[in-house]
mmCIF file of C-alpha atoms in Angstrom:
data_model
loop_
_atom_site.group_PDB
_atom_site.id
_atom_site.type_symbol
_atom_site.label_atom_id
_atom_site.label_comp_id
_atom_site.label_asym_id
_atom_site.label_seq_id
_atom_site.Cartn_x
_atom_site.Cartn_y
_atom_site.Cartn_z
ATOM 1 C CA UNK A 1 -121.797 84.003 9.159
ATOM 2 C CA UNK A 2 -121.125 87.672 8.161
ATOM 3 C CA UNK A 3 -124.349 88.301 10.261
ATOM 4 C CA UNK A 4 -124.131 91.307 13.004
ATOM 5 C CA UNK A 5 -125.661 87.891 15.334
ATOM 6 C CA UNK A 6 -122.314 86.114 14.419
ATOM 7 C CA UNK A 7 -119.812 88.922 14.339
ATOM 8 C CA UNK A 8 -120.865 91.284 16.412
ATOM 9 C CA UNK A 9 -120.450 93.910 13.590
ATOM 10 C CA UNK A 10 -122.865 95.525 11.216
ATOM 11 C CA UNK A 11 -122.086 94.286 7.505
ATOM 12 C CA UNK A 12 -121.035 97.785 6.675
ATOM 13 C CA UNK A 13 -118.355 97.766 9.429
ATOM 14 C CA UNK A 14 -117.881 94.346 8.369
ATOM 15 C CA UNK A 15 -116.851 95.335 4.975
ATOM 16 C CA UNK A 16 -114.335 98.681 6.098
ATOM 17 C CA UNK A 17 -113.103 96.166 8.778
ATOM 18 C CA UNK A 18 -111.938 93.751 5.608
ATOM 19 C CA UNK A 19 -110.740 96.574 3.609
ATOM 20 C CA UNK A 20 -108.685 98.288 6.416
ATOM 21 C CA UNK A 21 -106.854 94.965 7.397
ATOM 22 C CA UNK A 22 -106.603 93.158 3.692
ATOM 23 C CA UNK A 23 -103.596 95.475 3.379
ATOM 24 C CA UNK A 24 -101.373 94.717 5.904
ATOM 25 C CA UNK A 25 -102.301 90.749 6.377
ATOM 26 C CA UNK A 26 -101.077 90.905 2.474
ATOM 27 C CA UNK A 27 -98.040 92.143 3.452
ATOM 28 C CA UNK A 28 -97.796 89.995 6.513
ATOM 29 C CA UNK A 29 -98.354 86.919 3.653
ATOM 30 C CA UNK A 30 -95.929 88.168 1.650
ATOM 31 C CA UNK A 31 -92.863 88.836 4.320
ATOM 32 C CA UNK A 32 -93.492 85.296 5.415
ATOM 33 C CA UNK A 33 -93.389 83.472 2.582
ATOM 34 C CA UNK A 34 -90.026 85.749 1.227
ATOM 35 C CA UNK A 35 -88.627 84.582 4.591
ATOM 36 C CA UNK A 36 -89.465 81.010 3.775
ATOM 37 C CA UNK A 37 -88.085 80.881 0.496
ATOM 38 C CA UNK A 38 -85.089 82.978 1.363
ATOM 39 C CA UNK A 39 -85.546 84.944 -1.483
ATOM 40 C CA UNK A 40 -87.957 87.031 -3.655
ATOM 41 C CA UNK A 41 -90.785 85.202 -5.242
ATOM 42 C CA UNK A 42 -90.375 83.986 -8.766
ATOM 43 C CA UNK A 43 -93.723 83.399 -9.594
ATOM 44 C CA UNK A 44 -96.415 86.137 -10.221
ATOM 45 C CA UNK A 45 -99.015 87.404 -7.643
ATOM 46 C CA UNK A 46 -101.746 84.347 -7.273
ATOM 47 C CA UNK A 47 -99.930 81.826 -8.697
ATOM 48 C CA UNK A 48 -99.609 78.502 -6.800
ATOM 49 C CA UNK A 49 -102.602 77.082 -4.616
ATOM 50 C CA UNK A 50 -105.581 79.128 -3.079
ATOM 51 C CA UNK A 51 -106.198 79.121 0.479
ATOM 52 C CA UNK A 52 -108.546 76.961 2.389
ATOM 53 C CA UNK A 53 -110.523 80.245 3.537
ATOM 54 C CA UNK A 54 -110.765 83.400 1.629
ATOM 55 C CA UNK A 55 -109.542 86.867 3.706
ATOM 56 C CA UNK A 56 -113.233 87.163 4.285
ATOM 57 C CA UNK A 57 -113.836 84.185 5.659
ATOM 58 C CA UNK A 58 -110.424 84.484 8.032
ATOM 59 C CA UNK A 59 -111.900 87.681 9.425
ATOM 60 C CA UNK A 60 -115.246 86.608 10.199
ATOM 61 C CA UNK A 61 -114.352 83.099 11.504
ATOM 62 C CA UNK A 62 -112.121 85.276 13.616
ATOM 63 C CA UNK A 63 -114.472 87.192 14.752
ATOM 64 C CA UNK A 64 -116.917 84.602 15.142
ATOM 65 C CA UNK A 65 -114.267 82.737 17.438
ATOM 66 C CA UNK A 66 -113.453 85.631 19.659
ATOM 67 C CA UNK A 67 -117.117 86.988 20.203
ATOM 68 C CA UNK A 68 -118.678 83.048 20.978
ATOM 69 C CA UNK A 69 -115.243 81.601 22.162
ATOM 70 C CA UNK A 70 -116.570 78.712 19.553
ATOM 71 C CA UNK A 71 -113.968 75.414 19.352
ATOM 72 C CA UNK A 72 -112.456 75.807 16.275
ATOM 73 C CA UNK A 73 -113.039 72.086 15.513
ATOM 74 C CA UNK A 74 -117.037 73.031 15.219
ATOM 75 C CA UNK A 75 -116.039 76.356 13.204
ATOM 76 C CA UNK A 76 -114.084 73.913 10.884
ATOM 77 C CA UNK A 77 -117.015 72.347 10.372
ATOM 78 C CA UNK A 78 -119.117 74.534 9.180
ATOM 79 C CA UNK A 79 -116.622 76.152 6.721
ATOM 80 C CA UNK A 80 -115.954 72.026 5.454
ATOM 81 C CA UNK A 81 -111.885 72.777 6.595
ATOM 82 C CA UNK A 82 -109.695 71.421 8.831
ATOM 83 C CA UNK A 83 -109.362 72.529 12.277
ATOM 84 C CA UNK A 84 -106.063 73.918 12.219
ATOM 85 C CA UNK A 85 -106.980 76.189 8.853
ATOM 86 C CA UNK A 86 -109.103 77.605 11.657
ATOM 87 C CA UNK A 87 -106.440 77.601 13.929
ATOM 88 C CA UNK A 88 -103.861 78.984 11.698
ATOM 89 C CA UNK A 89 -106.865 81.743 9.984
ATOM 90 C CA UNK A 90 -107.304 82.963 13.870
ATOM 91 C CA UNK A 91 -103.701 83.049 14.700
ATOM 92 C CA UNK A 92 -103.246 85.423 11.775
ATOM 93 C CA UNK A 93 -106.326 87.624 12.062
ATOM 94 C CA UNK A 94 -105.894 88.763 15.647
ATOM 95 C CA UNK A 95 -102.588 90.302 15.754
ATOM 96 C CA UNK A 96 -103.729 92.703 12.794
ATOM 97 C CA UNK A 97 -107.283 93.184 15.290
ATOM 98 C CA UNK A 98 -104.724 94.041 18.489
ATOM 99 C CA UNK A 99 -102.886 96.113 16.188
ATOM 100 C CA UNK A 100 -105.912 98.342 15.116
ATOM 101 C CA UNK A 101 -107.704 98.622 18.656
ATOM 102 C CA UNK A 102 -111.201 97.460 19.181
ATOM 103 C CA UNK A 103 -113.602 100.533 20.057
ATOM 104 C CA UNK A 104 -115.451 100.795 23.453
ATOM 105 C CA UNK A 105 -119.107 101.148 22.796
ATOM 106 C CA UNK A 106 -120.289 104.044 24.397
ATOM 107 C CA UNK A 107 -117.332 105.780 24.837
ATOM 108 C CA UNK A 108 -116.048 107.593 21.663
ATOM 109 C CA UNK A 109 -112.519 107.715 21.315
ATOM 110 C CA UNK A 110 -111.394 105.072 23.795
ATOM 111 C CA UNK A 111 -109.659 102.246 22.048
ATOM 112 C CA UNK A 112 -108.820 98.973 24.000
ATOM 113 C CA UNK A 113 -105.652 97.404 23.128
ATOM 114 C CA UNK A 114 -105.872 94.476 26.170
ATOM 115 C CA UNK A 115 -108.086 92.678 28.001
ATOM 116 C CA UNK A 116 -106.709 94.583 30.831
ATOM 117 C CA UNK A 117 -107.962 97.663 29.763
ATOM 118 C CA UNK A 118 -111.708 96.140 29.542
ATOM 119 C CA UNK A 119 -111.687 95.673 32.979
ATOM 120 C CA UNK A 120 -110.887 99.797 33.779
ATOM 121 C CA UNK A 121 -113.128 100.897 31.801
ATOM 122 C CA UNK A 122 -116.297 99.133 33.116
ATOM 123 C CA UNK A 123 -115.355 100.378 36.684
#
């Protein structure tokens, strides 16, 4: 799936794309979970169960979702999940992609922020 076919993004992009937003979905984990439990966690770092999906895996289906506007029921499927781990991975990915700007190809230093914006910069 990590495929420039599937995301759109050469695996060396892929892989500064991961880095760059591992960081702050961590912290977005972390603030909701403190909010949850009212209170600092008690446990250590990793304790407790793993996720469905990896960070990896959140990213690309992500990506995969947004570039193919796939169902997330058939993404599901081929990651052996439930639909709403989809749902939920997707819901969490693409604030932090909005938040970092997607690049216009062709046009160096232009960063889209909304779908708006697509539209004014093909005309």
């Amino acid at each position: 799936m990590s495929h420039r076919i599937c995301t759109g993004i050469p695996r060396r992009r892929l892989a500064k794309l991961i880095v760059e937003l591992a960081d702050p979905w961590t912290a977005q984990q972390e603030s909701r979970l403190r909010e949850r439990r009212g209170r600092d966690r008690i446990r250590a770092a990793g304790a407790g169960p793993d996720h469905d999906l990896t960070f990896t895996d959140r990213v690309i289906a992500t990506l995969v979702v947004l570039r193919f506007q796939l169902p997330h029921a058939a993404l599901a499927l081929f990651y052996n999940v439930d639909r709403a781990t989809i749902t939920r991975a997707v819901g969490e990915i693409r604030p932090l992609l909005a938040a970092r700007g997607f690049a216009v190809p062709g046009m160096p230093g232009v960063r889209l922020r909304t779908l708006g914006q697509l539209s004014r910069t093909k005309s």
